[in-house]
Amino acid sequence: MITMKVTNSKLLDQKTDCYAFIVEENFTISKTMQDLAKKAFPELKALFEHHKFTGRLLSTVVLPISLHDRIVQCIFIGMGKHRSDKTIDFEHYRRAIGQAIKQASALKCQTVALELQSPKHFGVTAEYLISQTTTIANMAAYHFHDFLTDPERRGIDITQLTVCTDLKDTKSLQLAIDEGEIIGHAVNQARHWIDMPPSMVNPQFLAERAREIAKKNGLKITVFNEKQINEMGMGGLAAVSRGSELDCELVILEYKTKKKNAQTIAFVGKGITFDSGGLSIKPADSMENMKDDMSGAAGVISTMEAIAKLKPEVNIIGIAPIAENLPSGTAIKPGDIVKFYNGKTAEIKNTDAEGRLILADALSYAVKHYKPDAIIDVATLTGAVAYFLGAFYTGLLSQHDELVEKVQEASKISGERVWRLPLDEDYKVAIRTPVADLSNTGSSRYKSGTITAAWFLHNFVGQVPWVHLDIAGTAFDVPDIPYYRQGATGASVRLLIEVARNWK
Ligand code: BES
Ligand code: MN
Ligand code: ZN
């Protein structure tokens, strides 16, 4: 993690490896830039002109200077134009911060300093601005180098970010930094589990991480093993795990607020630690990144740690059904019929539609044992969702407008974008089969694999308000966003945390 420092002293007085200047398009030379020109580089304006640097979004100019007897890399990064209401899209700021951290690290800087923008620029509070800066800087500094042996390739870790501001209320700013760190850590922790090799991150590994988190943060935890899962009649989770030599696990973390009569939300995350497709085996290139199929579970477990620290005034249950989906002589076969925890049955037509089978049991369990006021599930459920939303929007499906609004509000605050897809009755019949209550794949006549998958899950939430988030497009390898990098994004962590924090 990056050590954050807030100071009322001047940027150019900071002894640091890098000054980052984040500017809007057609910016005017600031007082600090004038000082910089005076002290170290009189031709600053000419430099901008030479590079035609006007502050276009993510355009970058680098200027090494010598100051305080050291080399300081000055990085200038554009945030683009402001909108018609004169505010700047906050996402542009997030990306500029991401770019600054990436660039600083590429220039072998360990410490970075910047001047905090005026929150009015974005129409936000100073606390929000500094909390987001902290989260995003930490996300941008994340890398997965556990298996790189060449120190050259391991690169430089950013260890400190100094934020210069004339804001005086250091107590509320410090609190905002603490919150930003908690969120950044939760996102990066999920990313790390997702990026790790699938033979290391197996169901037992994730269950063990959940146990550690529970112990450290005072959460209640229950973990059911495969034997118990079978005994409880969770035929979906058990069926998916049958091809694997490893046991499946059902992890349940509980956070209880001190507030009286608080509502309860259940977060449910898909945890397939590797999805080969099973006997309906995937082609090699579709299998390459299937270690990411536990992103929902990683997100939920890591979110629970942040929740334990942030203590929102709502009870949160985090549930993760976890298994490996592999082919073998004991694996489930197309044509098999399974019975779920709520008594419903499904014919398995395609063993690669396994996510909905493990979620069916987990959702049923949440409904029966916790009577939650809302359920949100997160899953890398369908390749189809990436066909229309690409990597930039998580698919959201629900029939409950009020809950959808809450998630959309959390989306705005967190910066994690969601897009609602229709969940009309027309699609419901796609998952019929003559031999069981449900078929685990939608009939090809109905296409729309993301929507028919959501209809499958709908059978397991009873009357509870429910939102389904399909993160198959957003969990891994999102291009062009500087605070991500190749590999896991930690999709859903920032979003779920804000759902909990803003629950009313
Ligand atoms: N884990 C996959 C979905 C997925 C695809 C996640 C690409 C991330 C990237 C899921 O289990 C799956 O295989 N879904 C099938 C469903 C089909 C067999 C009905 C799919 O999307 O093709
Ligand atoms: Mn699959
Ligand atoms: Zn899957």
Short mmCIF file of C-alpha atoms and ligand atoms in Angstrom, two decimals:
data_model
loop_
_atom_site.label_atom_id
_atom_site.label_comp_id
_atom_site.label_asym_id
_atom_site.label_seq_id
_atom_site.Cartn_x
_atom_site.Cartn_y
_atom_site.Cartn_z
CA MET A 1 0.00 0.00 0.00
CA ILE A 2 1.02 3.60 -0.63
CA THR A 3 1.66 5.76 2.44
CA MET A 4 -0.50 8.87 2.09
CA LYS A 5 0.61 12.20 3.48
CA VAL A 6 -1.42 15.42 3.60
CA THR A 7 0.42 18.67 4.09
CA ASN A 8 -0.27 22.39 4.06
CA SER A 9 3.25 23.10 2.81
CA LYS A 10 4.04 23.90 -0.81
CA LEU A 11 4.43 21.31 -3.56
CA LEU A 12 7.87 22.52 -4.59
CA ASP A 13 9.10 22.25 -1.00
CA GLN A 14 8.43 18.50 -1.00
CA LYS A 15 11.49 16.29 -1.19
CA THR A 16 10.16 13.67 -3.53
CA ASP A 17 11.01 11.83 -6.75
CA CYS A 18 8.08 13.19 -8.71
CA TYR A 19 5.71 16.15 -8.95
CA ALA A 20 2.45 15.30 -10.71
CA PHE A 21 0.48 18.18 -12.25
CA ILE A 22 -3.05 17.29 -13.29
CA VAL A 23 -4.57 19.99 -15.47
CA GLU A 24 -7.78 20.56 -17.38
CA GLU A 25 -7.84 21.32 -21.09
CA ASN A 26 -6.71 24.86 -21.97
CA PHE A 27 -5.37 25.29 -18.47
CA THR A 28 -3.69 28.48 -17.36
CA ILE A 29 -0.21 28.31 -15.86
CA SER A 30 -0.72 28.05 -12.08
CA LYS A 31 1.22 29.84 -9.38
CA THR A 32 3.11 26.63 -8.61
CA MET A 33 3.99 26.14 -12.27
CA GLN A 34 5.32 29.71 -12.40
CA ASP A 35 7.48 28.94 -9.36
CA LEU A 36 8.66 25.76 -11.02
CA ALA A 37 9.63 27.71 -14.13
CA LYS A 38 11.47 30.27 -12.03
CA LYS A 39 13.34 27.71 -9.96
CA ALA A 40 14.14 25.04 -12.46
CA PHE A 41 12.91 25.46 -16.03
CA PRO A 42 12.26 28.97 -17.41
CA GLU A 43 11.08 27.61 -20.77
CA LEU A 44 8.12 25.72 -19.30
CA LYS A 45 5.56 27.43 -21.55
CA ALA A 46 7.67 26.72 -24.61
CA LEU A 47 7.91 23.08 -23.55
CA PHE A 48 4.09 22.80 -23.50
CA GLU A 49 3.92 24.50 -26.89
CA HIS A 50 6.61 22.22 -28.27
CA HIS A 51 4.57 19.16 -27.24
CA LYS A 52 1.29 20.86 -28.20
CA PHE A 53 0.27 20.00 -24.64
CA THR A 54 -3.13 21.58 -23.95
CA GLY A 55 -4.39 19.21 -21.27
CA ARG A 56 -6.29 16.81 -23.51
CA LEU A 57 -7.52 13.78 -21.56
CA LEU A 58 -4.52 11.65 -20.51
CA SER A 59 -2.06 13.52 -22.72
CA THR A 60 1.24 13.57 -20.85
CA VAL A 61 4.45 15.58 -20.76
CA VAL A 62 7.44 14.57 -18.65
CA LEU A 63 10.11 17.01 -17.52
CA PRO A 64 13.06 15.95 -15.37
CA ILE A 65 14.55 18.79 -13.34
CA SER A 66 17.10 19.04 -10.59
CA LEU A 67 15.89 20.55 -7.35
CA HIS A 68 16.81 20.12 -3.67
CA ASP A 69 19.97 18.33 -4.87
CA ARG A 70 18.05 15.54 -6.56
CA ILE A 71 16.35 14.64 -9.80
CA VAL A 72 12.63 15.28 -9.76
CA GLN A 73 10.42 14.04 -12.56
CA CYS A 74 7.64 16.54 -13.29
CA ILE A 75 4.67 14.85 -14.92
CA PHE A 76 1.92 16.91 -16.53
CA ILE A 77 -1.30 15.06 -17.27
CA GLY A 78 -4.46 16.33 -18.94
CA MET A 79 -7.99 15.79 -17.63
CA GLY A 80 -9.75 16.99 -20.75
CA LYS A 81 -12.57 19.49 -21.13
CA HIS A 82 -15.11 20.41 -18.51
CA ARG A 83 -18.80 19.79 -19.15
CA SER A 84 -21.45 22.38 -19.93
CA ASP A 85 -22.09 22.86 -16.19
CA LYS A 86 -18.38 23.72 -15.82
CA THR A 87 -17.56 20.64 -13.73
CA ILE A 88 -15.13 17.97 -14.87
CA ASP A 89 -16.21 14.33 -15.14
CA PHE A 90 -14.78 12.75 -12.00
CA GLU A 91 -13.82 9.64 -13.93
CA HIS A 92 -11.37 11.79 -15.90
CA TYR A 93 -9.70 12.68 -12.62
CA ARG A 94 -9.53 9.03 -11.57
CA ARG A 95 -7.84 8.14 -14.84
CA ALA A 96 -5.41 11.05 -14.61
CA ILE A 97 -4.39 9.92 -11.12
CA GLY A 98 -4.00 6.39 -12.45
CA GLN A 99 -1.85 7.67 -15.29
CA ALA A 100 0.30 9.74 -12.90
CA ILE A 101 1.05 6.76 -10.68
CA LYS A 102 1.80 4.46 -13.64
CA GLN A 103 4.02 7.06 -15.27
CA ALA A 104 5.89 7.79 -12.03
CA SER A 105 6.59 4.13 -11.53
CA ALA A 106 7.78 3.78 -15.14
CA LEU A 107 10.19 6.68 -14.44
CA LYS A 108 11.53 4.74 -11.46
CA CYS A 109 10.10 7.15 -8.90
CA GLN A 110 9.18 5.83 -5.47
CA THR A 111 7.60 8.93 -4.02
CA VAL A 112 5.12 11.28 -5.67
CA ALA A 113 3.66 14.63 -4.63
CA LEU A 114 0.75 16.58 -6.10
CA GLU A 115 -1.48 19.52 -5.33
CA LEU A 116 -5.04 18.55 -4.47
CA GLN A 117 -7.49 19.95 -6.99
CA SER A 118 -10.32 22.12 -5.81
CA PRO A 119 -13.25 19.78 -5.10
CA LYS A 120 -15.48 22.44 -6.71
CA HIS A 121 -13.88 21.52 -10.03
CA PHE A 122 -15.84 18.29 -9.90
CA GLY A 123 -18.79 19.26 -7.74
CA VAL A 124 -17.70 16.92 -4.92
CA THR A 125 -16.57 17.26 -1.29
CA ALA A 126 -12.92 17.45 -0.29
CA GLU A 127 -13.34 14.20 1.66
CA TYR A 128 -14.68 12.38 -1.38
CA LEU A 129 -11.89 13.77 -3.54
CA ILE A 130 -9.14 12.67 -1.21
CA SER A 131 -10.70 9.30 -0.47
CA GLN A 132 -11.02 8.55 -4.20
CA THR A 133 -7.48 9.78 -4.82
CA THR A 134 -6.25 7.31 -2.21
CA THR A 135 -8.23 4.36 -3.57
CA ILE A 136 -7.33 5.01 -7.19
CA ALA A 137 -3.62 5.64 -6.51
CA ASN A 138 -3.45 2.31 -4.72
CA MET A 139 -5.32 0.55 -7.51
CA ALA A 140 -2.97 2.03 -10.09
CA ALA A 141 0.07 0.91 -8.08
CA TYR A 142 -1.15 -2.70 -7.96
CA HIS A 143 0.83 -5.24 -9.91
CA PHE A 144 1.11 -9.00 -9.92
CA HIS A 145 4.81 -9.75 -9.78
CA ASP A 146 4.86 -12.80 -7.54
CA PHE A 147 6.34 -14.97 -10.25
CA LEU A 148 8.72 -12.56 -11.97
CA THR A 149 12.30 -13.37 -11.05
CA ASP A 150 13.99 -10.62 -13.09
CA PRO A 151 14.25 -7.51 -10.85
CA GLU A 152 14.23 -5.32 -13.99
CA ARG A 153 10.75 -6.56 -14.84
CA ARG A 154 9.49 -6.32 -11.29
CA GLY A 155 9.76 -2.54 -11.58
CA ILE A 156 9.43 0.13 -8.92
CA ASP A 157 6.86 0.29 -6.15
CA ILE A 158 5.35 3.67 -5.34
CA THR A 159 5.70 3.96 -1.58
CA GLN A 160 4.43 7.44 -0.80
CA LEU A 161 1.97 9.96 -2.16
CA THR A 162 2.05 13.45 -0.69
CA VAL A 163 -1.02 15.60 -1.20
CA CYS A 164 -0.48 19.36 -0.85
CA THR A 165 -3.55 21.38 0.03
CA ASP A 166 -4.53 24.49 1.96
CA LEU A 167 -7.51 22.67 3.46
CA LYS A 168 -7.08 22.72 7.22
CA ASP A 169 -9.45 20.11 8.63
CA THR A 170 -6.87 17.35 8.81
CA LYS A 171 -9.05 15.09 10.98
CA SER A 172 -11.83 14.59 8.44
CA LEU A 173 -9.26 14.40 5.65
CA GLN A 174 -7.34 11.72 7.52
CA LEU A 175 -10.58 9.78 7.98
CA ALA A 176 -11.22 10.04 4.25
CA ILE A 177 -7.73 8.71 3.54
CA ASP A 178 -8.28 5.80 5.91
CA GLU A 179 -11.52 4.90 4.13
CA GLY A 180 -9.88 5.24 0.72
CA GLU A 181 -7.12 2.89 1.86
CA ILE A 182 -9.56 0.30 3.14
CA ILE A 183 -11.36 0.29 -0.20
CA GLY A 184 -8.15 0.24 -2.25
CA HIS A 185 -6.81 -2.64 -0.20
CA ALA A 186 -10.03 -4.63 -0.64
CA VAL A 187 -9.95 -4.12 -4.41
CA ASN A 188 -6.29 -5.10 -4.72
CA GLN A 189 -6.68 -8.11 -2.44
CA ALA A 190 -9.45 -9.47 -4.68
CA ARG A 191 -7.29 -8.75 -7.75
CA HIS A 192 -4.38 -10.64 -6.24
CA TRP A 193 -6.46 -13.77 -5.57
CA ILE A 194 -7.85 -13.61 -9.10
CA ASP A 195 -4.44 -13.10 -10.72
CA MET A 196 -2.87 -16.01 -8.86
CA PRO A 197 -2.66 -19.39 -10.63
CA PRO A 198 -5.82 -21.50 -10.41
CA SER A 199 -4.09 -24.53 -8.93
CA MET A 200 -3.04 -22.39 -5.98
CA VAL A 201 -6.30 -20.52 -5.59
CA ASN A 202 -8.53 -23.56 -5.16
CA PRO A 203 -11.73 -23.71 -3.07
CA GLN A 204 -9.77 -24.46 0.13
CA PHE A 205 -7.45 -21.50 -0.45
CA LEU A 206 -10.34 -19.06 -0.75
CA ALA A 207 -12.13 -20.55 2.27
CA GLU A 208 -8.91 -20.15 4.25
CA ARG A 209 -8.59 -16.48 3.23
CA ALA A 210 -12.17 -15.94 4.37
CA ARG A 211 -11.39 -17.56 7.73
CA GLU A 212 -8.38 -15.28 8.19
CA ILE A 213 -10.44 -12.21 7.38
CA ALA A 214 -13.18 -13.26 9.77
CA LYS A 215 -10.72 -13.85 12.58
CA LYS A 216 -8.84 -10.61 12.06
CA ASN A 217 -11.90 -8.42 11.73
CA GLY A 218 -14.40 -10.02 14.09
CA LEU A 219 -16.81 -11.35 11.47
CA LYS A 220 -18.87 -14.47 12.03
CA ILE A 221 -17.95 -17.21 9.59
CA THR A 222 -19.47 -20.53 8.61
CA VAL A 223 -17.85 -22.82 6.06
CA PHE A 224 -19.62 -25.95 4.81
CA ASN A 225 -17.51 -28.65 3.17
CA GLU A 226 -18.58 -30.96 0.34
CA LYS A 227 -19.97 -33.62 2.66
CA GLN A 228 -22.15 -31.10 4.46
CA ILE A 229 -23.14 -29.49 1.16
CA ASN A 230 -24.36 -32.89 -0.07
CA GLU A 231 -26.17 -33.59 3.19
CA MET A 232 -27.95 -30.24 3.06
CA GLY A 233 -29.24 -31.07 -0.43
CA MET A 234 -27.25 -28.47 -2.34
CA GLY A 235 -27.29 -30.55 -5.50
CA GLY A 236 -26.10 -27.76 -7.79
CA LEU A 237 -22.87 -26.91 -5.98
CA ALA A 238 -22.16 -30.60 -5.35
CA ALA A 239 -22.81 -31.49 -8.99
CA VAL A 240 -20.38 -28.90 -10.35
CA SER A 241 -17.68 -30.10 -7.96
CA ARG A 242 -18.07 -33.77 -8.87
CA GLY A 243 -15.48 -33.73 -11.66
CA SER A 244 -12.86 -32.24 -9.35
CA GLU A 245 -10.68 -34.12 -6.89
CA LEU A 246 -11.04 -31.19 -4.52
CA ASP A 247 -13.97 -30.47 -2.25
CA CYS A 248 -16.33 -27.60 -2.90
CA GLU A 249 -16.92 -25.07 -0.11
CA LEU A 250 -19.72 -22.75 0.89
CA VAL A 251 -18.39 -19.72 2.73
CA ILE A 252 -20.70 -17.44 4.73
CA LEU A 253 -19.39 -14.26 6.36
CA GLU A 254 -21.64 -12.14 8.55
CA TYR A 255 -21.28 -8.52 9.55
CA LYS A 256 -23.72 -7.17 12.13
CA THR A 257 -24.19 -3.45 12.72
CA LYS A 258 -24.79 -2.07 16.19
CA LYS A 259 -27.72 -0.06 14.85
CA LYS A 260 -31.08 -1.39 16.06
CA ASN A 261 -33.59 -2.82 13.57
CA ALA A 262 -31.15 -2.46 10.70
CA GLN A 263 -31.92 -4.13 7.40
CA THR A 264 -29.92 -7.04 6.02
CA ILE A 265 -28.34 -7.33 2.57
CA ALA A 266 -26.87 -10.52 1.17
CA PHE A 267 -23.95 -10.36 -1.28
CA VAL A 268 -23.48 -13.62 -3.18
CA GLY A 269 -20.38 -14.22 -5.35
CA LYS A 270 -19.67 -16.96 -7.88
CA GLY A 271 -16.53 -18.85 -6.97
CA ILE A 272 -15.45 -21.20 -9.75
CA THR A 273 -11.70 -21.36 -9.13
CA PHE A 274 -11.23 -22.77 -12.61
CA ASP A 275 -13.83 -23.21 -15.34
CA SER A 276 -12.77 -25.76 -17.94
CA GLY A 277 -16.39 -26.14 -18.98
CA GLY A 278 -16.49 -29.68 -17.57
CA LEU A 279 -17.44 -32.40 -20.06
CA SER A 280 -18.91 -29.65 -22.27
CA ILE A 281 -15.28 -28.61 -22.45
CA LYS A 282 -14.23 -25.17 -23.62
CA PRO A 283 -11.90 -24.65 -26.58
CA ALA A 284 -8.34 -23.81 -25.48
CA ASP A 285 -8.47 -20.08 -26.14
CA SER A 286 -11.74 -19.68 -24.20
CA MET A 287 -10.15 -21.46 -21.23
CA GLU A 288 -7.04 -19.31 -21.02
CA ASN A 289 -8.37 -16.81 -18.49
CA MET A 290 -10.81 -19.07 -16.68
CA LYS A 291 -8.91 -18.64 -13.43
CA ASP A 292 -10.93 -15.39 -13.26
CA ASP A 293 -14.18 -17.33 -12.77
CA MET A 294 -13.97 -16.84 -9.00
CA SER A 295 -13.95 -13.03 -9.34
CA GLY A 296 -17.42 -12.74 -7.81
CA ALA A 297 -16.45 -14.76 -4.74
CA ALA A 298 -13.12 -12.94 -4.41
CA GLY A 299 -14.99 -9.64 -4.65
CA VAL A 300 -17.56 -10.58 -2.02
CA ILE A 301 -15.03 -12.00 0.47
CA SER A 302 -12.73 -9.02 0.10
CA THR A 303 -15.67 -6.60 0.32
CA MET A 304 -16.63 -8.21 3.64
CA GLU A 305 -13.26 -7.27 5.06
CA ALA A 306 -13.75 -3.64 4.04
CA ILE A 307 -17.26 -3.71 5.50
CA ALA A 308 -15.97 -5.01 8.82
CA LYS A 309 -13.61 -2.03 8.95
CA LEU A 310 -15.96 0.66 7.63
CA LYS A 311 -18.91 -0.48 9.78
CA PRO A 312 -21.91 0.65 7.72
CA GLU A 313 -25.29 0.78 9.45
CA VAL A 314 -26.74 -2.28 7.76
CA ASN A 315 -26.22 -6.00 8.29
CA ILE A 316 -24.31 -7.68 5.48
CA ILE A 317 -24.09 -11.38 4.72
CA GLY A 318 -21.40 -12.41 2.24
CA ILE A 319 -21.90 -15.82 0.64
CA ALA A 320 -19.50 -17.56 -1.71
CA PRO A 321 -20.15 -20.99 -3.22
CA ILE A 322 -16.74 -22.23 -4.39
CA ALA A 323 -15.83 -25.18 -6.63
CA GLU A 324 -13.70 -26.27 -9.58
CA ASN A 325 -15.41 -27.18 -12.85
CA LEU A 326 -13.40 -30.03 -14.39
CA PRO A 327 -14.11 -33.03 -16.62
CA SER A 328 -13.39 -36.53 -15.31
CA GLY A 329 -14.96 -39.95 -14.97
CA THR A 330 -16.98 -38.70 -12.03
CA ALA A 331 -18.04 -35.38 -13.58
CA ILE A 332 -21.68 -34.45 -14.18
CA LYS A 333 -22.92 -35.21 -17.67
CA PRO A 334 -25.21 -33.38 -20.03
CA GLY A 335 -28.62 -34.95 -19.37
CA ASP A 336 -28.08 -35.28 -15.62
CA ILE A 337 -30.75 -33.76 -13.41
CA VAL A 338 -29.91 -32.05 -10.12
CA LYS A 339 -32.03 -30.94 -7.19
CA PHE A 340 -31.20 -27.63 -5.47
CA TYR A 341 -31.43 -26.50 -1.85
CA ASN A 342 -34.89 -24.96 -2.39
CA GLY A 343 -36.23 -28.21 -3.88
CA LYS A 344 -36.32 -27.17 -7.53
CA THR A 345 -34.74 -29.37 -10.20
CA ALA A 346 -32.76 -28.64 -13.35
CA GLU A 347 -31.59 -30.63 -16.32
CA ILE A 348 -27.96 -30.00 -17.11
CA LYS A 349 -27.74 -29.57 -20.83
CA ASN A 350 -24.34 -27.96 -20.81
CA THR A 351 -21.86 -28.50 -17.99
CA ASP A 352 -20.25 -25.16 -18.92
CA ALA A 353 -23.31 -23.31 -17.62
CA GLU A 354 -22.11 -24.14 -14.10
CA GLY A 355 -22.18 -20.73 -12.43
CA ARG A 356 -25.96 -20.62 -12.17
CA LEU A 357 -25.93 -24.11 -10.58
CA ILE A 358 -23.71 -23.10 -7.67
CA LEU A 359 -25.45 -19.73 -7.30
CA ALA A 360 -28.86 -21.42 -7.17
CA ASP A 361 -27.94 -23.19 -3.92
CA ALA A 362 -26.23 -20.14 -2.43
CA LEU A 363 -29.17 -17.84 -3.22
CA SER A 364 -31.65 -20.37 -1.80
CA TYR A 365 -29.57 -20.61 1.36
CA ALA A 366 -29.45 -16.82 1.75
CA VAL A 367 -33.21 -16.51 1.32
CA LYS A 368 -34.04 -19.32 3.75
CA HIS A 369 -31.63 -18.51 6.57
CA TYR A 370 -31.33 -14.75 6.56
CA LYS A 371 -34.59 -13.43 5.12
CA PRO A 372 -32.59 -10.54 3.65
CA ASP A 373 -34.16 -7.25 2.59
CA ALA A 374 -32.11 -7.39 -0.60
CA ILE A 375 -29.80 -9.77 -2.45
CA ILE A 376 -27.09 -8.76 -4.87
CA ASP A 377 -25.20 -11.50 -6.66
CA VAL A 378 -21.98 -10.98 -8.58
CA ALA A 379 -20.81 -13.48 -11.15
CA THR A 380 -18.63 -13.95 -14.23
CA LEU A 381 -21.71 -15.69 -15.56
CA THR A 382 -21.94 -15.33 -19.33
CA GLY A 383 -19.58 -14.61 -22.19
CA ALA A 384 -22.58 -13.00 -23.88
CA VAL A 385 -22.57 -9.97 -21.58
CA ALA A 386 -19.22 -8.88 -23.00
CA TYR A 387 -20.64 -8.95 -26.52
CA PHE A 388 -22.89 -6.00 -25.96
CA LEU A 389 -21.32 -4.15 -23.05
CA GLY A 390 -17.68 -4.93 -23.73
CA ALA A 391 -15.29 -4.48 -20.84
CA PHE A 392 -16.56 -1.12 -19.58
CA TYR A 393 -20.00 -1.84 -18.11
CA THR A 394 -21.12 -4.56 -15.75
CA GLY A 395 -24.48 -6.02 -16.80
CA LEU A 396 -27.25 -5.41 -14.27
CA LEU A 397 -30.48 -7.40 -14.34
CA SER A 398 -33.38 -7.02 -11.94
CA GLN A 399 -37.10 -6.58 -11.68
CA HIS A 400 -36.88 -4.40 -8.62
CA ASP A 401 -36.59 -0.72 -9.62
CA GLU A 402 -35.98 0.56 -6.11
CA LEU A 403 -33.00 -1.72 -5.53
CA VAL A 404 -31.70 -0.94 -9.02
CA GLU A 405 -31.70 2.75 -8.13
CA LYS A 406 -29.67 2.05 -5.01
CA VAL A 407 -27.09 0.13 -7.01
CA GLN A 408 -27.00 2.87 -9.65
CA GLU A 409 -26.40 5.44 -6.93
CA ALA A 410 -23.53 3.35 -5.56
CA SER A 411 -22.23 3.05 -9.11
CA LYS A 412 -22.02 6.83 -9.44
CA ILE A 413 -20.19 7.20 -6.14
CA SER A 414 -17.76 4.33 -6.72
CA GLY A 415 -17.09 4.92 -10.41
CA GLU A 416 -17.92 1.31 -11.30
CA ARG A 417 -20.30 1.48 -14.22
CA VAL A 418 -23.37 -0.74 -14.56
CA TRP A 419 -25.88 -0.99 -17.39
CA ARG A 420 -29.36 -2.41 -16.92
CA LEU A 421 -30.50 -5.10 -19.33
CA PRO A 422 -34.15 -6.11 -19.68
CA LEU A 423 -35.51 -8.97 -17.60
CA ASP A 424 -38.94 -9.23 -19.19
CA GLU A 425 -41.14 -12.31 -18.90
CA ASP A 426 -40.70 -12.99 -22.64
CA TYR A 427 -37.29 -14.50 -21.99
CA LYS A 428 -38.43 -16.66 -19.09
CA VAL A 429 -39.68 -19.59 -21.16
CA ALA A 430 -36.25 -20.02 -22.74
CA ILE A 431 -35.12 -22.22 -19.83
CA ARG A 432 -37.92 -24.81 -20.06
CA THR A 433 -37.30 -28.52 -20.48
CA PRO A 434 -39.81 -31.39 -20.47
CA VAL A 435 -37.86 -33.41 -17.90
CA ALA A 436 -37.16 -30.98 -15.02
CA ASP A 437 -38.30 -27.66 -13.53
CA LEU A 438 -35.56 -25.83 -15.39
CA SER A 439 -32.92 -26.28 -18.05
CA ASN A 440 -29.49 -24.88 -17.24
CA THR A 441 -29.16 -23.33 -20.71
CA GLY A 442 -31.54 -21.14 -22.63
CA SER A 443 -33.01 -22.54 -25.84
CA SER A 444 -31.06 -21.22 -28.83
CA ARG A 445 -34.26 -19.75 -30.30
CA TYR A 446 -34.23 -17.16 -27.54
CA LYS A 447 -30.53 -16.26 -27.75
CA SER A 448 -29.75 -13.54 -25.12
CA GLY A 449 -27.67 -15.83 -22.90
CA THR A 450 -27.14 -13.17 -20.22
CA ILE A 451 -30.86 -12.62 -19.74
CA THR A 452 -31.84 -16.29 -19.73
CA ALA A 453 -29.08 -16.97 -17.18
CA ALA A 454 -30.57 -14.25 -14.96
CA TRP A 455 -34.01 -15.87 -15.31
CA PHE A 456 -32.50 -19.11 -14.09
CA LEU A 457 -31.23 -17.36 -10.94
CA HIS A 458 -34.59 -15.66 -10.46
CA ASN A 459 -36.02 -19.05 -9.50
CA PHE A 460 -33.94 -19.05 -6.32
CA VAL A 461 -34.51 -15.63 -4.77
CA GLY A 462 -38.18 -16.04 -3.82
CA GLN A 463 -39.81 -12.67 -3.17
CA VAL A 464 -36.62 -10.93 -2.04
CA PRO A 465 -35.64 -7.78 -4.00
CA TRP A 466 -32.68 -8.93 -6.07
CA VAL A 467 -30.08 -7.52 -8.44
CA HIS A 468 -27.85 -9.72 -10.56
CA LEU A 469 -24.51 -8.31 -11.71
CA ASP A 470 -22.79 -10.10 -14.60
CA ILE A 471 -19.10 -9.15 -14.44
CA ALA A 472 -17.86 -11.57 -17.12
CA GLY A 473 -16.80 -8.56 -19.23
CA THR A 474 -15.46 -6.30 -16.49
CA ALA A 475 -13.55 -8.63 -14.15
CA PHE A 476 -10.41 -9.20 -16.21
CA ASP A 477 -8.21 -7.55 -18.85
CA VAL A 478 -10.04 -4.24 -19.16
CA PRO A 479 -8.12 -2.09 -21.66
CA ASP A 480 -7.21 1.61 -21.63
CA ILE A 481 -8.16 2.51 -18.05
CA PRO A 482 -4.91 3.61 -16.40
CA TYR A 483 -5.80 2.57 -12.84
CA TYR A 484 -6.26 -1.01 -14.05
CA ARG A 485 -3.72 -3.15 -15.83
CA GLN A 486 -3.74 -6.44 -17.68
CA GLY A 487 -5.32 -9.01 -15.37
CA ALA A 488 -7.90 -8.66 -12.64
CA THR A 489 -9.76 -5.40 -12.01
CA GLY A 490 -11.45 -6.22 -8.70
CA ALA A 491 -14.83 -5.54 -10.34
CA SER A 492 -17.74 -5.17 -7.88
CA VAL A 493 -15.68 -4.45 -4.75
CA ARG A 494 -15.94 -0.64 -4.92
CA LEU A 495 -19.56 -0.92 -5.96
CA LEU A 496 -20.69 -3.32 -3.22
CA ILE A 497 -18.92 -1.28 -0.55
CA GLU A 498 -20.83 1.84 -1.62
CA VAL A 499 -24.12 -0.07 -1.70
CA ALA A 500 -23.51 -0.98 1.94
CA ARG A 501 -22.26 2.45 2.99
CA ASN A 502 -25.15 4.34 1.42
CA TRP A 503 -27.94 1.97 2.40
CA LYS A 504 -31.01 3.76 3.74
N1 BES B 1 -17.43 -18.58 -16.73
C1 BES B 1 -18.16 -18.62 -17.95
C2 BES B 1 -18.51 -17.24 -18.48
C3 BES B 1 -17.37 -16.36 -18.90
C4 BES B 1 -17.02 -16.25 -20.23
C5 BES B 1 -16.70 -15.58 -17.98
C6 BES B 1 -15.99 -15.41 -20.61
C7 BES B 1 -15.66 -14.75 -18.36
C8 BES B 1 -15.31 -14.66 -19.69
C9 BES B 1 -19.46 -19.39 -17.74
O1 BES B 1 -19.41 -20.40 -16.80
C10 BES B 1 -19.81 -20.01 -19.04
O2 BES B 1 -19.08 -20.86 -19.48
N2 BES B 1 -20.92 -19.59 -19.63
C11 BES B 1 -21.36 -20.11 -20.85
C12 BES B 1 -22.84 -20.39 -20.75
C13 BES B 1 -23.39 -21.22 -21.88
C14 BES B 1 -22.80 -22.61 -21.87
C15 BES B 1 -24.89 -21.27 -21.73
C16 BES B 1 -21.08 -19.07 -21.93
O3 BES B 1 -21.15 -17.86 -21.65
O4 BES B 1 -20.72 -19.45 -23.03
MN MN B 2 -18.73 -22.24 -17.65
ZN ZN B 3 -18.03 -20.19 -15.31
#
